[in-house]
Coordinates of C-alpha atoms and ligand atoms in Angstrom, one line a residue:
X1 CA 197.5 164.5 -193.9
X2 CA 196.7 161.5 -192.2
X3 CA 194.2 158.6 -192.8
X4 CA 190.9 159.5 -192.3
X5 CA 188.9 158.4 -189.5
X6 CA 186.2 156.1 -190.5
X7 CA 182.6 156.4 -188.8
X8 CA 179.4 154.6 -188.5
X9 CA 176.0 156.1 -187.9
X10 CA 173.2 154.2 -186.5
X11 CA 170.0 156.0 -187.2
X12 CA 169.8 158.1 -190.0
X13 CA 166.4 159.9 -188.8
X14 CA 165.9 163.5 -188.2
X15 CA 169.3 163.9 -186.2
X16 CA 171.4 160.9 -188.5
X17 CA 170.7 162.2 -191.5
X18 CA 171.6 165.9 -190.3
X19 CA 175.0 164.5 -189.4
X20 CA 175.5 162.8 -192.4
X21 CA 174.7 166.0 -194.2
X22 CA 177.4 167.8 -192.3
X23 CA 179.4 165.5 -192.7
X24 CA 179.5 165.4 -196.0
X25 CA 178.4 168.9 -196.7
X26 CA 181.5 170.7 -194.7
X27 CA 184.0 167.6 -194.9
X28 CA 186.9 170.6 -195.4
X29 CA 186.2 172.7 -192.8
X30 CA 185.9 169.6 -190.5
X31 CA 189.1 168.2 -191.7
X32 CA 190.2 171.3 -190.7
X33 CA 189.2 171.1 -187.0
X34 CA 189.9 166.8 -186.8
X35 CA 193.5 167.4 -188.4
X36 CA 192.1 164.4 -190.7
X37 CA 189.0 164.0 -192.7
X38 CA 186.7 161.6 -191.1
X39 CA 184.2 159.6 -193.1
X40 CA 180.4 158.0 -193.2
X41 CA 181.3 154.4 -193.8
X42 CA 178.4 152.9 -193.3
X43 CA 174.8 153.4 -191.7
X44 CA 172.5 151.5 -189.6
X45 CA 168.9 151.7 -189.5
X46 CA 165.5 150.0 -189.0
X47 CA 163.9 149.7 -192.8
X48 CA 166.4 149.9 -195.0
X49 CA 163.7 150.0 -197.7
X50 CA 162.9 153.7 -196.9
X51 CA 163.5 157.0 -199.1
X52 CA 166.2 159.2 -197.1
X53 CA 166.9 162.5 -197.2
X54 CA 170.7 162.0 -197.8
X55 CA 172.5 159.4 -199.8
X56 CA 175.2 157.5 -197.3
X57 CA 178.6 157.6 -199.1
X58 CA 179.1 154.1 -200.8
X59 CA 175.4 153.0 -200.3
X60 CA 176.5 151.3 -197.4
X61 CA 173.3 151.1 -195.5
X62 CA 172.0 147.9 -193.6
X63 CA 169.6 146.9 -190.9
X64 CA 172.0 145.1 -188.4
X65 CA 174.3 146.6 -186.0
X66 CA 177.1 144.2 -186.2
X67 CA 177.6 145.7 -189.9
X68 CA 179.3 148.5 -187.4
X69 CA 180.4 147.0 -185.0
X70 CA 182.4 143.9 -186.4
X71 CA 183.2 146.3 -189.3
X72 CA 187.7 147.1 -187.8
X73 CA 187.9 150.1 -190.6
X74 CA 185.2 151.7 -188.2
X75 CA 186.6 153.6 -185.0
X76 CA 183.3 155.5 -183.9
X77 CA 180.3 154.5 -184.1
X78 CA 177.5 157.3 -183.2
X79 CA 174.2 156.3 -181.9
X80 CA 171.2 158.3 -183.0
X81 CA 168.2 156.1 -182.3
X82 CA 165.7 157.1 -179.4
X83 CA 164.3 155.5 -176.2
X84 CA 166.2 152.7 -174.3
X85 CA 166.2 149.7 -176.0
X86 CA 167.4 148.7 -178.8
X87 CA 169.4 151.3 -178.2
X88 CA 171.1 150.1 -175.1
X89 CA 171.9 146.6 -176.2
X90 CA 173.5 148.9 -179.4
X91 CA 175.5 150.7 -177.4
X92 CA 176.9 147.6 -175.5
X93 CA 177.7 146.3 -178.9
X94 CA 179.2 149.0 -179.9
X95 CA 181.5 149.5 -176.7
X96 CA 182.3 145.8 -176.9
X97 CA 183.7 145.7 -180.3
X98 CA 186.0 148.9 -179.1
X99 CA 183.8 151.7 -180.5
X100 CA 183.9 155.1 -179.0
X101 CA 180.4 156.4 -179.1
X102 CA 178.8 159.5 -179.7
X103 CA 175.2 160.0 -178.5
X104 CA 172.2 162.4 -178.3
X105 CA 170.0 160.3 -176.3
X106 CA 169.3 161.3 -173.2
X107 CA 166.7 159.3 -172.3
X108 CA 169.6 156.2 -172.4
X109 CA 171.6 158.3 -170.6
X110 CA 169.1 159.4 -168.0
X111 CA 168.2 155.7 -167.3
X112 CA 171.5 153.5 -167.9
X113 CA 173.8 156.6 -167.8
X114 CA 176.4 155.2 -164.8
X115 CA 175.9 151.1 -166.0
X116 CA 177.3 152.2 -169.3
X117 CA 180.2 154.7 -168.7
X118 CA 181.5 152.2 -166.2
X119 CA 181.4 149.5 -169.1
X120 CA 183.1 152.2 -171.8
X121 CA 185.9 153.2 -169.1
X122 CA 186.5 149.3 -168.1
X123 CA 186.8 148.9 -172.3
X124 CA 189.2 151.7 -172.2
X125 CA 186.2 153.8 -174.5
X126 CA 184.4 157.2 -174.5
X127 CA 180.9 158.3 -174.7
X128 CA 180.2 161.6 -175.8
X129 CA 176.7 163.5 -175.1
X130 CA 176.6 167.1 -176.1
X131 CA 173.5 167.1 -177.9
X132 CA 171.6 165.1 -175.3
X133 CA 171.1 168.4 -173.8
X134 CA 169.6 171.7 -175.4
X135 CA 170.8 170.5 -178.9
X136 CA 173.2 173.1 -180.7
X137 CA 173.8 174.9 -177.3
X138 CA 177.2 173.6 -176.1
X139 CA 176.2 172.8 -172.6
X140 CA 177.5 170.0 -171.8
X141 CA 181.0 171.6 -172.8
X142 CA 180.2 174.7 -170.7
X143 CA 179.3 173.4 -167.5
X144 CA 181.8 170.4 -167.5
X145 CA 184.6 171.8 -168.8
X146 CA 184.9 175.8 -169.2
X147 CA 182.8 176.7 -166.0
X148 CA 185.0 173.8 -163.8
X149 CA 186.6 176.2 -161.8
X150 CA 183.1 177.0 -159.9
X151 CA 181.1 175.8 -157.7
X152 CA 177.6 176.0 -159.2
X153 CA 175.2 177.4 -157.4
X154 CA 172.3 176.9 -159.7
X155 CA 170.7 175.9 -163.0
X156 CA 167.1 177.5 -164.5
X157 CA 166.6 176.6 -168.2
X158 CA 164.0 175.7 -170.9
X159 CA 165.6 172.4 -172.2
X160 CA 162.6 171.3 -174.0
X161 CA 162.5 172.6 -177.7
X162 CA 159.0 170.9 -178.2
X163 CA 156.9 172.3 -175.8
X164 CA 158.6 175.7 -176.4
X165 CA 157.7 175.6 -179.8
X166 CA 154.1 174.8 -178.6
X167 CA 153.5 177.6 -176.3
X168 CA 154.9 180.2 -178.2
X169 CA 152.6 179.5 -181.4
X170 CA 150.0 179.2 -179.0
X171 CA 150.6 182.9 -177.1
X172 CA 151.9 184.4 -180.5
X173 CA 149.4 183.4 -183.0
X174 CA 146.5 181.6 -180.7
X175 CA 147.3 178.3 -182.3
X176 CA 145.7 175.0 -181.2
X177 CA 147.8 172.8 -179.0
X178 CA 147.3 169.8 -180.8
X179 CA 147.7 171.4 -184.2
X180 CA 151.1 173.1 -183.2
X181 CA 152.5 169.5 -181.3
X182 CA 151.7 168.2 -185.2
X183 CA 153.7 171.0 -186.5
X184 CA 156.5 170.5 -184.0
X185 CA 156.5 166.7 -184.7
X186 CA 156.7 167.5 -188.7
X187 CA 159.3 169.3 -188.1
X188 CA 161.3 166.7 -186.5
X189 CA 162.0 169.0 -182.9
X190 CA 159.4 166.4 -180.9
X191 CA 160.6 162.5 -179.5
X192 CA 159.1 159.8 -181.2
X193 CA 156.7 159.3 -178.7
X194 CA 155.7 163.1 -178.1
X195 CA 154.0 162.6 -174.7
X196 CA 157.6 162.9 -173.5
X197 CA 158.3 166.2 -174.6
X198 CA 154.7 167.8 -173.5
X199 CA 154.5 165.9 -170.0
X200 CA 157.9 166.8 -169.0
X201 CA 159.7 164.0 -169.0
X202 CA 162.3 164.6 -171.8
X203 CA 163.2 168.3 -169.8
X204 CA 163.6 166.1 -166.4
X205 CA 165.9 164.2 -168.1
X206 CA 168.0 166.1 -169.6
X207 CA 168.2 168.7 -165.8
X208 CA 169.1 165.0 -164.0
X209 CA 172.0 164.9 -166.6
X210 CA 173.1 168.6 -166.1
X211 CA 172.8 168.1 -162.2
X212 CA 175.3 165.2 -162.7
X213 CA 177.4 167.8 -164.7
X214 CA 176.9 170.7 -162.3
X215 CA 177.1 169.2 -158.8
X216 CA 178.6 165.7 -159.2
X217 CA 175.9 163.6 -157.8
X218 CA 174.0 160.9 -159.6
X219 CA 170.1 162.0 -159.3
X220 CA 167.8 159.4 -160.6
X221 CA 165.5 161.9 -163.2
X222 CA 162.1 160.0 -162.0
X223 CA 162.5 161.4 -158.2
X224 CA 162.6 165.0 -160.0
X225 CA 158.9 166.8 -159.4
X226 CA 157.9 166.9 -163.1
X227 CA 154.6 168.8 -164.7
X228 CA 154.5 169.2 -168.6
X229 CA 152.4 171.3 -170.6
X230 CA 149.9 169.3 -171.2
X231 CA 147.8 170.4 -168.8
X232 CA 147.9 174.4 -170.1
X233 CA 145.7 176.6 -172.5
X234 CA 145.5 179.2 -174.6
X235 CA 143.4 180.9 -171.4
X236 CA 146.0 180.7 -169.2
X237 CA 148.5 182.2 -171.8
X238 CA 146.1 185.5 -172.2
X239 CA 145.7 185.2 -168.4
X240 CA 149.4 185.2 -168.4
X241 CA 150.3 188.0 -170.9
X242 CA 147.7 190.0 -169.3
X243 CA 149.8 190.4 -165.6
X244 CA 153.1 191.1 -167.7
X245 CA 154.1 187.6 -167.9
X246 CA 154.9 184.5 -170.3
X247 CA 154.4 180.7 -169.5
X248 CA 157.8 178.3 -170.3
X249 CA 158.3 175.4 -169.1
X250 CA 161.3 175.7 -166.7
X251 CA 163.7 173.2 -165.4
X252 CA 165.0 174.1 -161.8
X253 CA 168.7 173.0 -159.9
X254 CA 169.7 174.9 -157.0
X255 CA 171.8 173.8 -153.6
X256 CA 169.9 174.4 -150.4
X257 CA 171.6 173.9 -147.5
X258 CA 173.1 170.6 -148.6
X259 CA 170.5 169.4 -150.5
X260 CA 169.2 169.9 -154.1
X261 CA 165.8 171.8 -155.1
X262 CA 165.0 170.2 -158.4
X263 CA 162.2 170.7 -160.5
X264 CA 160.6 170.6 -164.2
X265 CA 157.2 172.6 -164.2
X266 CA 155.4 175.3 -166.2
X267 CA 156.0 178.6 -164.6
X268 CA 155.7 182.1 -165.7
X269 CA 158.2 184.5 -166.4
X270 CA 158.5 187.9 -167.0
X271 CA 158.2 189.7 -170.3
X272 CA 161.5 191.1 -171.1
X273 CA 163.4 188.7 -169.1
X274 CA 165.7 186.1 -171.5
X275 CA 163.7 183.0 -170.4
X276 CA 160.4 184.6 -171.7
X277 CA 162.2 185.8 -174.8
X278 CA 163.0 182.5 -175.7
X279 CA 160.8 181.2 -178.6
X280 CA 160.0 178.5 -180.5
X281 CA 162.1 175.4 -180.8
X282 CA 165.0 177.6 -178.9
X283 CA 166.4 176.5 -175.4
X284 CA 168.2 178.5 -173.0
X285 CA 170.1 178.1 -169.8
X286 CA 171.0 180.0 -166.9
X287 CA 174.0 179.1 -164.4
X288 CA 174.8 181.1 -161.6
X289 CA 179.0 179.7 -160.4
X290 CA 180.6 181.2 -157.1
X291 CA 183.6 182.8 -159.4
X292 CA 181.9 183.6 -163.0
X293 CA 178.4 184.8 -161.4
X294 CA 175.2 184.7 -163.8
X295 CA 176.0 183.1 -167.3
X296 CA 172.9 182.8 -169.8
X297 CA 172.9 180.1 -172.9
X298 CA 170.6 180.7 -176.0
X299 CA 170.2 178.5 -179.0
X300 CA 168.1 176.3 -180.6
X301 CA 167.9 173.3 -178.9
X302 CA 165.9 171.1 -181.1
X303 CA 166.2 170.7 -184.6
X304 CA 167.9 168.6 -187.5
X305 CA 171.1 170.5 -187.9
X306 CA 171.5 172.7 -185.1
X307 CA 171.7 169.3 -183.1
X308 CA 173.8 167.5 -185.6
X309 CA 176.3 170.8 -184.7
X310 CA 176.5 169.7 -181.5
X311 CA 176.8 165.8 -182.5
X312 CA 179.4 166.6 -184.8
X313 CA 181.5 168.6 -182.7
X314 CA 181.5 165.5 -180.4
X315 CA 182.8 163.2 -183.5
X316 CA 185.9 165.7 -183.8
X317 CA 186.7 165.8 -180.3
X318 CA 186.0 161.7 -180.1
X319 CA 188.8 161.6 -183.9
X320 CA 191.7 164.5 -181.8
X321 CA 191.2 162.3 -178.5
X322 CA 190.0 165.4 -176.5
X323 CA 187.0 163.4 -175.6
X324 CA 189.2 160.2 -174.0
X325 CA 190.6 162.8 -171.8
X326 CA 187.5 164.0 -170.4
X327 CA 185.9 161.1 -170.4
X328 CA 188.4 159.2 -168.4
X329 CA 189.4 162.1 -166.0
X330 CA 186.7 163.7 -165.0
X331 CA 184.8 160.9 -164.0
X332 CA 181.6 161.9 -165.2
X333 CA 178.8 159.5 -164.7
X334 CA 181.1 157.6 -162.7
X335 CA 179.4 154.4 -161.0
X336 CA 180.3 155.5 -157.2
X337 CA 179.2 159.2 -157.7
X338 CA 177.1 160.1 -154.6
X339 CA 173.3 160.0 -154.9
X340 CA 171.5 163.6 -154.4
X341 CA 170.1 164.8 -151.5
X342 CA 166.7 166.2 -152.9
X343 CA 165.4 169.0 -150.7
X344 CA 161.8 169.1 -149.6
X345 CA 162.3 172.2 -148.3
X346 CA 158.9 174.8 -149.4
X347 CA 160.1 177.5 -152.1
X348 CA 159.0 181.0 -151.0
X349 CA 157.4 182.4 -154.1
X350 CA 154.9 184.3 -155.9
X351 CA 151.9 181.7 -157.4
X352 CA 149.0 181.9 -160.5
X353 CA 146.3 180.5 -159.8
X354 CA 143.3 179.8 -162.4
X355 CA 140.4 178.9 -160.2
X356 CA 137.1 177.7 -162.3
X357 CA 134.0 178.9 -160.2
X358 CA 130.4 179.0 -159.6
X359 CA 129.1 182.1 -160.9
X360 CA 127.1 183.7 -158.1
X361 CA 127.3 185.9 -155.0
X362 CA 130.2 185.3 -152.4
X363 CA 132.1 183.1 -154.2
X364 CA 135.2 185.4 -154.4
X365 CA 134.9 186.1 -150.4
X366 CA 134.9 182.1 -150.0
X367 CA 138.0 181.6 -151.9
X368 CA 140.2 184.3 -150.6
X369 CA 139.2 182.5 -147.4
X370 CA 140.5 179.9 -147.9
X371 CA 143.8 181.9 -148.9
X372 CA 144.0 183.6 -146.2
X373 CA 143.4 180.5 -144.1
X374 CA 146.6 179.0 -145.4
X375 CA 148.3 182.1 -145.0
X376 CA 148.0 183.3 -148.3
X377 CA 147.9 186.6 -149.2
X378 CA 146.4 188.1 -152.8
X379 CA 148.5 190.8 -154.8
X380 CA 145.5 191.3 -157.5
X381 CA 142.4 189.2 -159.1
X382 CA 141.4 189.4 -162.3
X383 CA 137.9 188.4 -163.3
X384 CA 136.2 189.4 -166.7
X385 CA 132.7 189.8 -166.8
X386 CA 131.8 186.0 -168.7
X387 CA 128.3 186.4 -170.1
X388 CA 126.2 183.2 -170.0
X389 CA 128.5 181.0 -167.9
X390 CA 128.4 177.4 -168.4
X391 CA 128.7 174.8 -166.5
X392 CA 132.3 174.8 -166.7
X393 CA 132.5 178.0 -164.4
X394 CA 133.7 181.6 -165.0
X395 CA 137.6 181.6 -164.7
X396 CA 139.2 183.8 -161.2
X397 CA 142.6 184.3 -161.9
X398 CA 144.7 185.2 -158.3
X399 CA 148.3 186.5 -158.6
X400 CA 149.4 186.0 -154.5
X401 CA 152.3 187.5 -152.6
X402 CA 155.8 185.5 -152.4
X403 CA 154.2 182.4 -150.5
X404 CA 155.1 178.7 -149.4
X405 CA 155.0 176.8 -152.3
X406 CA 153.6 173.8 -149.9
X407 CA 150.9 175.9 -148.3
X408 CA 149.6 177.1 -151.6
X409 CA 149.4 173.9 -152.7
X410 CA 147.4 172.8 -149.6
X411 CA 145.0 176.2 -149.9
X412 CA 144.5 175.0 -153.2
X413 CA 143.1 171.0 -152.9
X414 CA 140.8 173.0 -150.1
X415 CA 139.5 174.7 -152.5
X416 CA 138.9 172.2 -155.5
X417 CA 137.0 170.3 -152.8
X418 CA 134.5 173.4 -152.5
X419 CA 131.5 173.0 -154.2
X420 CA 131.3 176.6 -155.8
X421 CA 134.5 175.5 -157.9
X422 CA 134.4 173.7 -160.9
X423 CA 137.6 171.0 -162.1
X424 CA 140.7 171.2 -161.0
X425 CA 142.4 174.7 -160.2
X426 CA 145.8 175.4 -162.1
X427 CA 148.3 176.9 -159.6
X428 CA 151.7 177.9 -161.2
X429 CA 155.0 179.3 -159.8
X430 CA 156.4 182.6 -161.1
X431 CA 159.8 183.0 -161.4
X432 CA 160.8 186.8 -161.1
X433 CA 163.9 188.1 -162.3
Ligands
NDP501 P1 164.2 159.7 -185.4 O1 163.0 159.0 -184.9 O2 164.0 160.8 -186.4 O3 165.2 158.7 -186.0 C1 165.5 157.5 -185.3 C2 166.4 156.6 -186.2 O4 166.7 155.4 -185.5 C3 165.7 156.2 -187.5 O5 166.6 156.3 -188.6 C4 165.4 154.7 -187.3 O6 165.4 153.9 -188.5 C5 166.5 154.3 -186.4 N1 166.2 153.1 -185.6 C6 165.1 152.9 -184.8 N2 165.1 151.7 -184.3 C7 166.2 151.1 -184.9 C8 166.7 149.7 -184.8 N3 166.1 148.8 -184.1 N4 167.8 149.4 -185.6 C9 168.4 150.4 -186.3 N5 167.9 151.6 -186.4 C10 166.8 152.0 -185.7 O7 164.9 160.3 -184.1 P2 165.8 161.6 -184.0 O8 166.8 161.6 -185.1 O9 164.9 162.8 -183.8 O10 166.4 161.4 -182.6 C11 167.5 160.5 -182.4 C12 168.0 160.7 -181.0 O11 168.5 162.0 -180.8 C13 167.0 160.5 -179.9 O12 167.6 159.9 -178.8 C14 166.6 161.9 -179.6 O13 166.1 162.1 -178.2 C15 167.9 162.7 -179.7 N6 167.7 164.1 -180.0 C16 166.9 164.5 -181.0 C17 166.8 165.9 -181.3 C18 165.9 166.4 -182.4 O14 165.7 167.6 -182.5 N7 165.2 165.5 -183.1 C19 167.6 166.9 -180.6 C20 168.5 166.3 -179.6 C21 168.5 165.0 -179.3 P3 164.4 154.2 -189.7 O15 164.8 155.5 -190.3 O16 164.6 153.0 -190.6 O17 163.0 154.1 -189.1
HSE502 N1 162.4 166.4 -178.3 C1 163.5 167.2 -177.9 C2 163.0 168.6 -177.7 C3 164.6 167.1 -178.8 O1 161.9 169.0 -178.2 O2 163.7 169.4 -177.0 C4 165.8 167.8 -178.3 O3 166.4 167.1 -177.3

């Protein structure tokens, strides 16, 4: 047997101390797969002073990173701390002082992703990043690796554990949005700051860094049209369930003549299809390549240990070397990779719309108008008989025909300006298959 492989851990929050766990927990069976047993040698975190879940072997546990990365018994270092900095300046460190590194933020990646594979390949170093995206689900793996012999054609996916876990709770047991982003939070599946799981932000990411993966251009995530959840309600879900339909958040990739149509917005999906049926803190991915055809990914993709699967399987390949290879010869995230075409080319779909009105005579006549104005043209309405309407209007809820995303869009700022509707209209996009 040979020496084992010594590693350090920065961050031993929700996802480090999952690690650490398996680590420790299934030590044979990864010995197994590394050919060598490979060991916690020390950890790195912020307050050293606080209680944690698992003990670190050796109660080796300090607050500064050069612990790490001055530390020669160490060969891999794997960062697990959030958000962009400290956590670039870490992995800098890190790289510097010959560490490969193992990562699962995306966020870092998203943002500094080219800057810092450029630095590892000029060190001679590897990053890995499996769990960066949809946690246990071996992604990353899959579209880089097995799927390499096609030409993908496109990528639909939930990739946001968080808000899935909110609007399921909400549609299965009419739970309060705030109360169930709590729930998600204590159960350690949100970001530290949870605005960018429910606004969309952490989903965008993580599609910019399976565009990269997919079609070998470098798209910078904040050009990607991005709506969270934050802007839904439990209304909309009955609404929703009511036509046949579920609301998910879906992240969109697909070529267009050339260019990419990319986008991260709530959408609704059909009952029965896999994307509705995937619940709670589960993500799931579809991939459509020229030679395979449709491929679809389910598994939980937040989470302590189903991410620290994916992280750990990362550490093995980083201890057999498979990750050098891949890392230097496919030349991922590499600093010259083309920049994406983004298409602004109008989808042709069907569209949602909640439309708070006036309740009085004409008013449905004045919005189809409108519609039809634009071109629009209505499969059904629904509106229930609201008793003692407020101020806030009775809700007209408008399934149309497939139509130009743009032109719906237009139809519906005419119609917010209208002074028989009150607040903003919800329009959503509906995904059939
Ligand atoms: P947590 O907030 O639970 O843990 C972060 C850890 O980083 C803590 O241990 C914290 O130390 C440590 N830390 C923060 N700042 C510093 C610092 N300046 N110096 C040293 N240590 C520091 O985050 P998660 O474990 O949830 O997430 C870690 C990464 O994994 C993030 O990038 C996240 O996006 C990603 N990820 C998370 C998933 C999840 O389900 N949670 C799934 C997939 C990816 P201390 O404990 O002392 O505060
Ligand atoms: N906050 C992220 C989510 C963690 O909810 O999906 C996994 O990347």
């Amino acid at each position: 047997m040979s020496a084992p492989v010594r590693v350090g851990v920065v961050g031993l929050g929700t996802v480090g101390s999952g690690v650490v766990r398996l680590l420790v927990e299934s030590a044979d069976h990864i010995t197994r797969h590394a050919g060598r047993p490979i060991v916690v040698e020390r950890a790195v975190v912020k307050d050293v002073a606080k209680e944690r879940s698992v003990p670190v072997p050796g109660g080796k546990i300090s607050s500064d990173i050069r612990d790490i990365s001055q530390d020669p018994a160490i060969s891999v270092a794997v960062l697990l701390v959030g958000g962009l900095e400290p956590a670039r300046s870490m992995m800098i460190e890190l790289l510097e002082h010959g560490k490969d590194v193992v990562t699962a933020n995306k966020a870092l990646l998203a943002e500094h992703g080219p800057e810092l594979f450029e630095l590892a390949r000029k060190l001679g170093r590897s990053i890995a990043f499996e769990a960066a995206v949809a946690g246990g689900i071996p992604i990353v793996a899959a579209i880089g690796e097995c799927l390499a012999a096609n030409r993908i054609e496109s990528i639909r996916g939930i990739l946001n554990g968080t808000s899935n876990f909110i609007l399921t709770r909400m549609e299965e047991d009419g739970a309060d949005y705030a109360d169930v982003l709590k729930l998600a939070q204590a159960k350690g599946f949100a970001e530290a700051d949870p605005s960018m799981d429910v606004d969309g932000t952490d989903a965008t990411q993580k599609l910019a860094i399976l565009a990269h993966l997919a079609f070998g251009v470098w798209v910078p995530w904040a050009e990607i049209s991005r709506t969270g959840i934050d802007g839904l309600d439990l209304d909309l879900l009955k609404y929703a369930g009511e036509l046949g339909y579920r609301i998910r958040l879906v992240a969109v990739a697909s070529r267009s003549d050339g260019r990419l149509a990319m986008r991260v917005a709530p959408a609704l999906v059909r009952i029965g299809t896999p994307l509705a049926e995937t619940r709670g803190a589960y993500n799931a991915v579809s991939i459509v390549g020229d030679a395979v055809g449709r491929m679809f990914f389910h598994g939980l993709g937040a989470g302590q240990m189903p991410t620290a699967s994916a992280v750990v399987a990362d550490i093995i390949d980083t201890v057999v070397g498979r990750a050098a290879i891949t890392f230097r010869t496919t030349g991922v995230l590499e600093s010259d990779t083309p920049a994406a075409k983004i298409s602004d080319t109008a989808v042709l779909e069907r569209h949602f719309l909640r439309i708070r009105v006036k309740d009085q005579l004409g008013v449905l006549s004045k919005i189809t108008g409108t519609l039809g104005e634009h071109g629009i043209s209505i499969a059904s309405v629904i509106q229930h008989d609201v008793s003692g309407s407020s101020d806030a209007g009775v809700p007209l809820v408008i399934m149309t025909h497939a139509c130009d995303s743009s032109a719906v869009q237009k139809a519906v700022a005419a119609i917010d300006t209208s002074d028989v509707v009150r607040g903003k209209s919800v329009c959503l996009s509906v995904l059939e298959e």
